Short mmCIF file of C-alpha atoms and ligand atoms in Angstrom, two decimals:
data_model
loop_
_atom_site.label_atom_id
_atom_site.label_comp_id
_atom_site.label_asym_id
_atom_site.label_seq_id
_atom_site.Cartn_x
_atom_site.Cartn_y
_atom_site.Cartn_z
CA UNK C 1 21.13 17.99 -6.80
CA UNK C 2 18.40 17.08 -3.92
CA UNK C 3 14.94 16.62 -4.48
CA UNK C 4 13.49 19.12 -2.76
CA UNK C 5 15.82 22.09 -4.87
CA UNK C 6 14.70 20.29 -8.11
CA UNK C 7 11.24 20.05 -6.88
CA UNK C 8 10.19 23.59 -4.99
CA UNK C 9 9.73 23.71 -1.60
CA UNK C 10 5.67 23.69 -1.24
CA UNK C 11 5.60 20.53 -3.69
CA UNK C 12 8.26 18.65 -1.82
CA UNK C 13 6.37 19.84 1.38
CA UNK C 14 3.48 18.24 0.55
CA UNK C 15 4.86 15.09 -0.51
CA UNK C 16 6.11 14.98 2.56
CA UNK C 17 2.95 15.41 4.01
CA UNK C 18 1.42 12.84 1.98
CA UNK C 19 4.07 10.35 2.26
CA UNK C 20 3.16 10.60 6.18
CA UNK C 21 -0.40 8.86 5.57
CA UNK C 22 -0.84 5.00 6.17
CA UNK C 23 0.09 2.68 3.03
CA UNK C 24 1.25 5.71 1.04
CA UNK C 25 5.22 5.43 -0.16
CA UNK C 26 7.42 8.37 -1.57
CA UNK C 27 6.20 7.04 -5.14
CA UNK C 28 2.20 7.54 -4.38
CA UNK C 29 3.10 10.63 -2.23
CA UNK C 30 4.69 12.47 -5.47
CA UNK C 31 1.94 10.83 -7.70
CA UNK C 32 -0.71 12.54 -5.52
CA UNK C 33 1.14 15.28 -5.48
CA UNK C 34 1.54 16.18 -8.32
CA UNK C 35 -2.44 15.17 -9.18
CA UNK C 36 -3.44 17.93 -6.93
CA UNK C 37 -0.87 20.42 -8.56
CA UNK C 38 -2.66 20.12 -12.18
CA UNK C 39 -6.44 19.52 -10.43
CA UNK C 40 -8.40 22.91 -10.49
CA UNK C 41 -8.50 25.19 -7.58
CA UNK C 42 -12.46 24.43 -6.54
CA UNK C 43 -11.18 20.81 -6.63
CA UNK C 44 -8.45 21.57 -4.14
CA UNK C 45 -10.58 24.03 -2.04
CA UNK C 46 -12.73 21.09 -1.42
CA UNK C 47 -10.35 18.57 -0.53
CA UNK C 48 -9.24 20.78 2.04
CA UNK C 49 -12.66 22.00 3.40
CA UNK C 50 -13.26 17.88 3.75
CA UNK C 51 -9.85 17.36 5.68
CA UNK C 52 -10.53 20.42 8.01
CA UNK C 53 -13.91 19.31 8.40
CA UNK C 54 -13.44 15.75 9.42
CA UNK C 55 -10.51 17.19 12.35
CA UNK C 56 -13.34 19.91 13.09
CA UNK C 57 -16.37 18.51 13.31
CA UNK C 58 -15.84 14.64 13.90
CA UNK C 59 -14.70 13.30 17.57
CA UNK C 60 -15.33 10.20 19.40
CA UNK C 61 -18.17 9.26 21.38
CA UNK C 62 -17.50 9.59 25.34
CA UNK C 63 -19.01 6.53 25.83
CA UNK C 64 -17.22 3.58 23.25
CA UNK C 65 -14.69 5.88 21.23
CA UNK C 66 -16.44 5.30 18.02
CA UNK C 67 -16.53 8.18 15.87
CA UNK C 68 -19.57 10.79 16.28
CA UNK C 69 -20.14 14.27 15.48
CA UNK C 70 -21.85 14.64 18.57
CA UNK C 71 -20.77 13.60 22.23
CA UNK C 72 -22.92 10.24 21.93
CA UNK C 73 -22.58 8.29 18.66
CA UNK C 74 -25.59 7.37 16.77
CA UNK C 75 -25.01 4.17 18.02
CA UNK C 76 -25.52 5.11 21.48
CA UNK C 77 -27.95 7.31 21.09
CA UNK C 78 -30.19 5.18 19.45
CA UNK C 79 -32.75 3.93 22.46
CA UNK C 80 -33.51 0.30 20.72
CA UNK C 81 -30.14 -0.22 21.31
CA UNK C 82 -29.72 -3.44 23.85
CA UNK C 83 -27.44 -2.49 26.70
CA UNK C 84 -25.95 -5.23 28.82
CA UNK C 85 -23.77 -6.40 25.22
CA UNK C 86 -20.48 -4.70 24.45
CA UNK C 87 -18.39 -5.72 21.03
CA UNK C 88 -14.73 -4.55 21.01
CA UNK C 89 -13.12 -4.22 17.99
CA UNK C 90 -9.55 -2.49 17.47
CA UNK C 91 -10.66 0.19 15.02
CA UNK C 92 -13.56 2.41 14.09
CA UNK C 93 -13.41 0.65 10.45
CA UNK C 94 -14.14 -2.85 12.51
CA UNK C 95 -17.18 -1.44 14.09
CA UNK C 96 -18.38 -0.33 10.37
CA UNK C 97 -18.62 -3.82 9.25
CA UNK C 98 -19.95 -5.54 12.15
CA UNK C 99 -22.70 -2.78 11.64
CA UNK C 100 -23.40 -3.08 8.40
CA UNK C 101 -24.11 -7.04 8.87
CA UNK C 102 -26.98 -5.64 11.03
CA UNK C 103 -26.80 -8.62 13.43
CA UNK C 104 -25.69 -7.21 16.35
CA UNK C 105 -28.08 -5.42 18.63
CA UNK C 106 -25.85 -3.63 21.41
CA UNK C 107 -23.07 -1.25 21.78
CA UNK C 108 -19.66 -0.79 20.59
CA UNK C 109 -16.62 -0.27 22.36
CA UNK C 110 -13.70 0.82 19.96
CA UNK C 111 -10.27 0.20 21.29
CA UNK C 112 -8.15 2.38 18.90
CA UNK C 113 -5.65 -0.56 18.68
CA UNK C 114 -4.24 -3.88 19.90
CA UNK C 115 -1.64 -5.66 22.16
CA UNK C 116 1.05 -5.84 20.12
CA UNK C 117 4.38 -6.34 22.00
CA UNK C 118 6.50 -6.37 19.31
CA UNK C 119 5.46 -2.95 18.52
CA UNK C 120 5.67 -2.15 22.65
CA UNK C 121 1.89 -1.50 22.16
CA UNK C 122 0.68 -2.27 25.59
CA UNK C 123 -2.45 -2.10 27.58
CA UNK C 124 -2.30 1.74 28.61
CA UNK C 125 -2.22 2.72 24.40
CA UNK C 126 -5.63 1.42 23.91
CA UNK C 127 -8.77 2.28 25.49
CA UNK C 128 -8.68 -0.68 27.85
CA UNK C 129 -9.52 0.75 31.18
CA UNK C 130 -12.48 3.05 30.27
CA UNK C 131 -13.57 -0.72 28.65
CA UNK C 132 -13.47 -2.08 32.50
CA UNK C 133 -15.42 1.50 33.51
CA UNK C 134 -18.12 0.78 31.51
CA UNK C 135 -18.29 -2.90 31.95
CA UNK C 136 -19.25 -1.85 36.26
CA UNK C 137 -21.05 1.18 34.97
CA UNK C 138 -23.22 -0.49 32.33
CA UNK C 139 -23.82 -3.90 34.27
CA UNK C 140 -22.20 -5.49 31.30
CA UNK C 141 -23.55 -8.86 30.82
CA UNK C 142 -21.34 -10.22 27.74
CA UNK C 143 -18.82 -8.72 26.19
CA UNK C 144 -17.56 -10.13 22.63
CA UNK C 145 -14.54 -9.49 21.59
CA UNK C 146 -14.45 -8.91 17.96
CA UNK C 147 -10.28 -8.51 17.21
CA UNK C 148 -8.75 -9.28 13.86
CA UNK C 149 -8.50 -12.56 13.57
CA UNK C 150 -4.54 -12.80 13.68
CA UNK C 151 -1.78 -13.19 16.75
CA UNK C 152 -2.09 -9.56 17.95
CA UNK C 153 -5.98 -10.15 17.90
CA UNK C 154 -5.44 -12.83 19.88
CA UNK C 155 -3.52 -11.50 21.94
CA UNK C 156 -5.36 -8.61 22.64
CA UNK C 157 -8.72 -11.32 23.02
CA UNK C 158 -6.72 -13.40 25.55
CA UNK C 159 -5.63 -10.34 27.52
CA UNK C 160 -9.41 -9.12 28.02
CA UNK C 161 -10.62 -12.54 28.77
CA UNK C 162 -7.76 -12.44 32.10
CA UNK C 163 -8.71 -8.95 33.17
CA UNK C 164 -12.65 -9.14 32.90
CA UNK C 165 -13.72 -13.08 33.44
CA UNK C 166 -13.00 -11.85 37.47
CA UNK C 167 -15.58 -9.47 36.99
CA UNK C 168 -18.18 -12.10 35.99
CA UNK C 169 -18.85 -11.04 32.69
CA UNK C 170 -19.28 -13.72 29.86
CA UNK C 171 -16.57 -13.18 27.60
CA UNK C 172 -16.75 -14.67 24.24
CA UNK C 173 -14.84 -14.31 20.68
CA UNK C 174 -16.32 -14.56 17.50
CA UNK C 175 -16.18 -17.95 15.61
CA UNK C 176 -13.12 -19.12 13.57
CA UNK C 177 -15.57 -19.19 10.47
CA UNK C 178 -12.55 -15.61 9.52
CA UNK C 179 -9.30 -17.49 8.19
CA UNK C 180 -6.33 -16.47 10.16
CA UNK C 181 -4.32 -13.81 9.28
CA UNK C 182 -6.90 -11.24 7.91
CA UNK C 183 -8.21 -8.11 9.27
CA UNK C 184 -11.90 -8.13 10.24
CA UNK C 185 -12.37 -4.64 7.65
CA UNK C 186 -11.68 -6.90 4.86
CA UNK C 187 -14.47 -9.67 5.49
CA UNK C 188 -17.19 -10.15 4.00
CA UNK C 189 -20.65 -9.38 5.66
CA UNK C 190 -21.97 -13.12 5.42
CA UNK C 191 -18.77 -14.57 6.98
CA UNK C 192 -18.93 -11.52 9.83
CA UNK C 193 -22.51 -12.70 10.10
CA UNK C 194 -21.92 -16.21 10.96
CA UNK C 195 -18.65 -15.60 13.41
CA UNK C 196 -21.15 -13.17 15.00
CA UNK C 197 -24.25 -16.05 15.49
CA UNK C 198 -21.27 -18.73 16.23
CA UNK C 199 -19.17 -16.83 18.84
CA UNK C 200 -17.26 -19.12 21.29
CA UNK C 201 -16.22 -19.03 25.09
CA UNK C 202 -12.52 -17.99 24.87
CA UNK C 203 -10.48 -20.82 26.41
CA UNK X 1 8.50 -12.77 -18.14
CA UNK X 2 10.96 -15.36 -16.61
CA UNK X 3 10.10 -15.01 -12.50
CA UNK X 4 13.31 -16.69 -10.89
CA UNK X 5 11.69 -18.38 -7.78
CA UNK X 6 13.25 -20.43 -5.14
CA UNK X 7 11.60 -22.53 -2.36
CA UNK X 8 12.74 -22.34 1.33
CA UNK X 9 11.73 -23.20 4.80
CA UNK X 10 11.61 -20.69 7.37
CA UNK X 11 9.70 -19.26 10.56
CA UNK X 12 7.75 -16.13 10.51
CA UNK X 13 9.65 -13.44 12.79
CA UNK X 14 7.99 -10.24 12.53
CA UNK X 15 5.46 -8.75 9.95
CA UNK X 16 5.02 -4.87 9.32
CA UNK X 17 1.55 -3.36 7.17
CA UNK X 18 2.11 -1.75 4.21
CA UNK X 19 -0.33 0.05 1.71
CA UNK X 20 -4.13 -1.61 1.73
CA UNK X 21 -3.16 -5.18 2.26
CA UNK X 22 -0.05 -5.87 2.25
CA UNK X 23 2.98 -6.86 4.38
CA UNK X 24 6.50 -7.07 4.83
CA UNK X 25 7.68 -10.16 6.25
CA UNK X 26 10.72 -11.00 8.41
CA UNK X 27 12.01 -14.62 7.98
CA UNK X 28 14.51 -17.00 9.85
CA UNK X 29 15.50 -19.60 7.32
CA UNK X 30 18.47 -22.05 8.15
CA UNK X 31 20.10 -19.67 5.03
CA UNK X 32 19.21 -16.79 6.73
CA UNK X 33 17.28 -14.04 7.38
CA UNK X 34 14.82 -12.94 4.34
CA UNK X 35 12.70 -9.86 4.41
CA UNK X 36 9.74 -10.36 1.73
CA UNK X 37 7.04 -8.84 0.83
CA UNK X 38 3.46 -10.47 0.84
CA UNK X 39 0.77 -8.97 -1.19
CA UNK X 40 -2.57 -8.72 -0.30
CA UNK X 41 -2.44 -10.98 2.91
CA UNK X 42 -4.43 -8.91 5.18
CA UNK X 43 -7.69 -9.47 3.04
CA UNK X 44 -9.39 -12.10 4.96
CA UNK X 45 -10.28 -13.90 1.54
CA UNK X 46 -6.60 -14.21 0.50
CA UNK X 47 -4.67 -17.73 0.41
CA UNK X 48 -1.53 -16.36 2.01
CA UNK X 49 -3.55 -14.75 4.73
CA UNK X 50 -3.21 -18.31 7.04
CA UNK X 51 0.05 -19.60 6.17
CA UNK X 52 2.12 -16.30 7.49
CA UNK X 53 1.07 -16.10 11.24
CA UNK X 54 3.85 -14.83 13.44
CA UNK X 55 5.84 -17.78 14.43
CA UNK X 56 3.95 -20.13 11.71
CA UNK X 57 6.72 -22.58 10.29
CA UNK X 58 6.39 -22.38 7.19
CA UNK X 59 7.12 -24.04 3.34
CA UNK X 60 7.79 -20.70 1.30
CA UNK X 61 8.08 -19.85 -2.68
CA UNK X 62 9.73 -16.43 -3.22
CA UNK X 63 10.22 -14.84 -6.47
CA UNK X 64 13.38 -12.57 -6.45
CA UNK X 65 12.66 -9.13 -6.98
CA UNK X 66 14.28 -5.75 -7.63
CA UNK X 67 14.37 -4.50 -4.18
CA UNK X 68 12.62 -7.25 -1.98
CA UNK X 69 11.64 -10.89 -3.00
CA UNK X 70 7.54 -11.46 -3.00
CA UNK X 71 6.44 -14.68 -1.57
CA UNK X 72 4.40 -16.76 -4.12
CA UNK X 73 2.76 -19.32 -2.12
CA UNK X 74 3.61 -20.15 1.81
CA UNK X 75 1.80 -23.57 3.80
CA UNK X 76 2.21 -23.62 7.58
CA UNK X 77 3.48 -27.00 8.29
CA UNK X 78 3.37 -26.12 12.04
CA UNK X 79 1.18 -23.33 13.71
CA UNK X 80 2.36 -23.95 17.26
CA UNK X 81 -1.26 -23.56 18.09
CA UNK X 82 -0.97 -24.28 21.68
CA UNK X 83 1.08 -20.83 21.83
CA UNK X 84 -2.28 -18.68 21.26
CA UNK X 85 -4.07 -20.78 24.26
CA UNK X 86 -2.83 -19.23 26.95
CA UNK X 87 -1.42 -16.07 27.38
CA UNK X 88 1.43 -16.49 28.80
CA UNK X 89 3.20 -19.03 25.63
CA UNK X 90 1.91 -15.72 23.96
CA UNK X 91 4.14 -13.50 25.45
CA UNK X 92 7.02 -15.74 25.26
CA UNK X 93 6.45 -16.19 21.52
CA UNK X 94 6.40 -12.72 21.00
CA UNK X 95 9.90 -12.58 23.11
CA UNK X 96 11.32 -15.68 20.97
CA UNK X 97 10.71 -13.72 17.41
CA UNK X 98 12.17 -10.70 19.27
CA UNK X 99 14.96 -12.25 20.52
CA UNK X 100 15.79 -13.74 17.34
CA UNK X 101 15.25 -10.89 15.09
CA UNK X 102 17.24 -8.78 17.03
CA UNK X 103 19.90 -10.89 17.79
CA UNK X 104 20.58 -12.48 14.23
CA UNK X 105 22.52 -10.52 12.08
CA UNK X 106 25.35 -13.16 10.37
CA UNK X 107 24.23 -15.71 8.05
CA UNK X 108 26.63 -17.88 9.52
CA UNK X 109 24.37 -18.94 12.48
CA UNK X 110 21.59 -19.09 10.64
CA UNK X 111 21.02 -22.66 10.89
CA UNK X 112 21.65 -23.39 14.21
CA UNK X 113 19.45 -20.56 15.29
CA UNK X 114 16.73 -22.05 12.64
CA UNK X 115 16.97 -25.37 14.94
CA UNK X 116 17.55 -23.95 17.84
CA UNK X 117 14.07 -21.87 17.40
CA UNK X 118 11.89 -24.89 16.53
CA UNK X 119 13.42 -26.62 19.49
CA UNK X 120 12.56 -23.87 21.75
CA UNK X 121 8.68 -23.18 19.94
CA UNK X 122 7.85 -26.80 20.51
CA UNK X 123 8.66 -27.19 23.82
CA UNK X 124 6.91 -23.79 24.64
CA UNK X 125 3.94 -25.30 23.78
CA UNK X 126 3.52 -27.95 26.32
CA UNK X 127 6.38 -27.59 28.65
CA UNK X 128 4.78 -26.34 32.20
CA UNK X 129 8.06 -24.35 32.25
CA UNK X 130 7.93 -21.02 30.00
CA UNK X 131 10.33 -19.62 32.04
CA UNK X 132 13.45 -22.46 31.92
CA UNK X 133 12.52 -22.34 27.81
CA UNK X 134 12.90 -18.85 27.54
CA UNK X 135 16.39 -18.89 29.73
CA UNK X 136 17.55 -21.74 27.60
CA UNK X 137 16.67 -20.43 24.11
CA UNK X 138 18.53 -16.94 25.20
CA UNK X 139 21.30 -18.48 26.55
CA UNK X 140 21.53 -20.60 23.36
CA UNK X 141 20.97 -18.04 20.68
CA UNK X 142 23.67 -15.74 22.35
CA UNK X 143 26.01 -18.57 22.68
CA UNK X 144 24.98 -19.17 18.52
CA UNK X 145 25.38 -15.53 17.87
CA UNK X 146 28.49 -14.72 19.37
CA UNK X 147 27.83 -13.65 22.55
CA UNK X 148 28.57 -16.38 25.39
CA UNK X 149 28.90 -15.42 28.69
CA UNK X 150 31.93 -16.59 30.48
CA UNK X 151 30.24 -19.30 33.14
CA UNK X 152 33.30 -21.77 33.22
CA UNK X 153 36.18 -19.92 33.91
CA UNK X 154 36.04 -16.10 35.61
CA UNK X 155 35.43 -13.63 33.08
CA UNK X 156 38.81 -11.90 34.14
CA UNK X 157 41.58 -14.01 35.64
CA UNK X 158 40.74 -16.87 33.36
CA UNK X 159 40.76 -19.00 36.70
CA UNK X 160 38.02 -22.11 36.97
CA UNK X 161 35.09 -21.06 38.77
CA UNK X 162 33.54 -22.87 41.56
CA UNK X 163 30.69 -22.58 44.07
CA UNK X 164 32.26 -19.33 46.28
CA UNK X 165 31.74 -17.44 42.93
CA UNK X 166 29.08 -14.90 43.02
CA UNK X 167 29.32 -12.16 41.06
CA UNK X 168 27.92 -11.50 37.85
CA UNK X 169 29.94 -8.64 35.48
CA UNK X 170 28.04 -8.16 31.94
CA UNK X 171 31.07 -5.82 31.92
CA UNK X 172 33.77 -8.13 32.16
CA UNK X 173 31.42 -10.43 29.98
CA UNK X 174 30.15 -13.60 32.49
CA UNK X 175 30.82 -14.86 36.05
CA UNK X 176 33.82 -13.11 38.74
CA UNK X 177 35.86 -15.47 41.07
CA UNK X 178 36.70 -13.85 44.23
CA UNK X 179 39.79 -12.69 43.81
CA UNK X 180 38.41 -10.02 40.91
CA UNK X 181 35.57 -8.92 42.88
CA UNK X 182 36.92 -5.17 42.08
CA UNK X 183 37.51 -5.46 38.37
CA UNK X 184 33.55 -4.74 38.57
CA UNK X 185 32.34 -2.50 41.09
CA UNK X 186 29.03 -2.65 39.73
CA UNK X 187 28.48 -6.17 39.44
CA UNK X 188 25.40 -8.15 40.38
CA UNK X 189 25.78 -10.25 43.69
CA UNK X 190 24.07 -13.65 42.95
CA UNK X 191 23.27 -16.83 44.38
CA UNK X 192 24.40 -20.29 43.29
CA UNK X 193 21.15 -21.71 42.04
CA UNK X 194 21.21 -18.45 39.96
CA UNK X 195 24.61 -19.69 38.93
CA UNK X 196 24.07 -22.91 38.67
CA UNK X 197 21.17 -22.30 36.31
CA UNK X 198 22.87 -20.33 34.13
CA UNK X 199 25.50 -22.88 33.30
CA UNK X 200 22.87 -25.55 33.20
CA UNK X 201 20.73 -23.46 30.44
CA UNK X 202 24.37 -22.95 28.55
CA UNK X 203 25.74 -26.74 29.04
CA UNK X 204 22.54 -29.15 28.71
CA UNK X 205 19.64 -29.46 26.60
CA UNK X 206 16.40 -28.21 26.44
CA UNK X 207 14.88 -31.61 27.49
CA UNK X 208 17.04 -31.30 30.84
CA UNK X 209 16.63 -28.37 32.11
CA UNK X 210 13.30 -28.13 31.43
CA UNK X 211 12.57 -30.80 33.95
CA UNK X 212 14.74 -29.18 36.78
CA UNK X 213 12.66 -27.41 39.62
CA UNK X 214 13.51 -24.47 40.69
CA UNK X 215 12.14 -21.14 42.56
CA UNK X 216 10.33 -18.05 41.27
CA UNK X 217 13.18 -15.83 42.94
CA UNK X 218 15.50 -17.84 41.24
CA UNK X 219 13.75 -17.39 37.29
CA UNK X 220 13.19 -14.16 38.00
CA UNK X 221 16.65 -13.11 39.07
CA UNK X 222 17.88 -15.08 36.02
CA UNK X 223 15.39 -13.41 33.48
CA UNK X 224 16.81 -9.90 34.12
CA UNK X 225 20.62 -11.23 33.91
CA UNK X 226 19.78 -12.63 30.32
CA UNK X 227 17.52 -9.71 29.37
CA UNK X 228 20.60 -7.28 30.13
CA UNK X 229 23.17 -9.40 29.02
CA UNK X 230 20.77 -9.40 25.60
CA UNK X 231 20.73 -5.49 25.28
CA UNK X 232 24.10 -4.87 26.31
CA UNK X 233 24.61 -6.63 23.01
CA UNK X 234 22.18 -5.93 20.40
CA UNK X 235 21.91 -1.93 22.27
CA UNK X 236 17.91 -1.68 21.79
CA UNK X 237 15.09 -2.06 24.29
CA UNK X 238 13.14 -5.81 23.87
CA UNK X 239 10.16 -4.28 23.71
CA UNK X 240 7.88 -7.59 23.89
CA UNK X 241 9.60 -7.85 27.25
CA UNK X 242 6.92 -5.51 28.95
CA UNK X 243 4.52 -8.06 27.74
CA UNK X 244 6.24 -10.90 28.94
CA UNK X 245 6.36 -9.05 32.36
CA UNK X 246 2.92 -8.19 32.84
CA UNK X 247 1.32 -11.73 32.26
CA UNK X 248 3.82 -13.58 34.06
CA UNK X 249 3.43 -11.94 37.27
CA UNK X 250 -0.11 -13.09 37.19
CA UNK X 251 0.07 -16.53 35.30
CA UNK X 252 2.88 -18.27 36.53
ZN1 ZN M 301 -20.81 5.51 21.16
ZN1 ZN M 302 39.23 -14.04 38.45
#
């Protein structure tokens, strides 16, 4: 007997659903599942107010991609903001912690992924040209490059240190104070802090 | 609980996220290829997190598991640093744990690729010529794997081939002599330093040929021979390739 005949078709359909998210398996997918089959209904109802809301009323900021409910980001919007200083980071979650160490000062620009060839994740699946827009736009002065610390990070560093050095912006990377291998969501706001302060030339 | 572990050597080929922090892991091992899973690696703070970079060379402890063994403790005993300094060792990396991944699928060669690999990583380090490493390590882990291309005698007749060859038949499986020209419609029309550099990468060593000078027509004509020769056989796209394409038309 399959699953899905043992199972009903609106439970296996959302475990299906579910088992379509990042880091959830088939075993967390039915465990969820089946959570939000014995949860009350005003539970559920708001569950699924908060996932239409987020796809309703969240988008990214025209400007550095960063999530805003508004076309500017509060990050842009916010006049004290320095301009002339752009951080990259791959992901919206990597601008989060950078913010939250409250040492930087400028603006964000949020790539919505890396280089990462063995994946055939090339230049044209991240927000890499409207990066070089902004840099002539903005008269970029610096622009750090705040990838995870790993080979695709790297990668991704030494790829926007070729394509905007010609332009005659500074281009720096922050310090190897993050051990290798890690994801930049996962540090710590001291150690984020001082790779911030100690940020290096790239090659 | 009696864990059974083991210890192993091996070189990082490819890692996949999975769940918060975790990864699966591809390995070359002279025993092998292992797929393992590494928990919580992808918290900065975690002692794995260093000693699984792609490409890292690595001391490993696994413990066997149900499905997939976990790794228990892993030190990089070489990073190849010098491959993250410049972009275009980068992109050849990435092609090298490619290549390998999608080319190894026997046990059987397993060792020979295993030295084959750290022969080819170290010299792409400092060698000036990423190119002539790349042809060499291709030509070598095809000829490991099963998949020489016929370079001595023509692919079809069997006949010994000499300088007035010049046609090359991934069809017929190598080099044409003349006289089977039309057993291959299709095939490529090359010159002999092309030639000659593909027997050279197959014959010699990576210490010779790495030394030899020769033209960017030349590389470049013998990059796309190997790259098609390499799908032919393992029928998927390299997709690292792209990569390898787009930096070295600048770098080189
Ligand atoms: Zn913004
Ligand atoms: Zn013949």
């Amino acid at each position: 007997m399959s699953d899905s005949s043992l199972l009903l078709e609106p439970v296996a359909r959302l475990i299906e659903e579910l088992g379509r998210l990042p880091g959830i398996g088939p075993k967390s997918a039915s465990r969820l599942a089946f959570f939000i089959l014995r949860a009350p209904e005003s539970k559920v109802t708001m569950l699924a107010d908060a996932l239409l809301a987020v796809k309703h009323q969240v988008r990214q900021c025209i400007r550095c991609h960063y999530i805003s409910d508004q076309e500017y980001c509060a990050v842009c919007r916010n006049p004290v903001r320095q301009t002339g200083t752009i951080c990259v980071v791959e992901d919206p979650l990597d601008a989060l912690a950078i913010e939250r160490t409250g040492s930087f000062k400028g603006s964000y620009h949020v790539l919505h992924g890396r280089i990462a060839p063995l994946e055939g994740m090339g230049r044209e699946d991240i927000f890499f040209d409207d990066l070089l827009e902004r840099i002539g736009a903005e008269s970029i002065r610096e622009v750090i490059v705040a990838t995870n610390p790993n080979l695709e990070g790297e990668a991704t560093a030494a790829y926007l240190q070729r394509e905007l050095s010609p332009l005659g912006t500074r281009v720096t990377r922050l310090a190897r104070g993050l051990p290798t291998g890690g994801d930049l969501e996962w540090a710590d706001t001291h150690t984020l802090t001082s790779a911030l302060e100690g940020r290096r030339e790239l090659f | 609980m009696g864990e059974r572990l083991y210890r192993c050597d091996g070189i990082i080929l490819k890692r996949i996220d999975v769940g918060e922090a975790d990864r699966i892991v591809t390995i070359l091992t002279p025993q092998g290829k292992i797929i393992a899973t590494a928990r919580g690696v992808r918290k900065t703070q975690s002692k794995l997190s260093g000693h699984l970079e792609l490409l890292s060379h690595c001391q490993l402890q696994l413990a066997v598991g149900k499905t997939r063994d976990v790794l228990t403790q892993s030190i990089a005993v070489e990073r190849f640093a010098q491959l993250q300094q410049q972009l275009v060792r980068m992109a050849a990396g990435y092609y090298v744990a490619e290549l390998t991944d999608t080319l190894l699928a026997d046990e059987d060669a397993a060792a020979q690729v295993y030295e084959l690999c750290l022969v080819a990583l170290r010299t792409l380090c400092t060698s000036t010529s990423v190119e002539m490493a790349l042809h060499w390590y291709t030509m070598q882990l095809c000829d490991a794997v099963g998949y020489r291309p016929q370079l001595v005698d023509c692919a079809v007749c069997g006949s010994t081939l000499d300088q007035h060859a010049n046609l090359w038949s991934a069809v017929q499986g190598g080099m044409l002599c003349p006289n089977c020209a039309r057993s291959d419609i299709q095939a490529t029309r090359v010159s002999l330093a092309v030639f000659k550099v593909l027997r050279l990468v197959q014959r010699e060593s990576l210490s010779y040929v790495i030394a030899l000078e020769v033209p960017a027509e030349v590389h470049a004509t013998v990059f796309v021979i190997l790259r098609r020769w390499v799908m032919r056989h393992s029928e998927r796209a390299i997709r690292s390739a792209q990569f390898l394409d787009d930096v070295r038309s600048q770098t080189f």
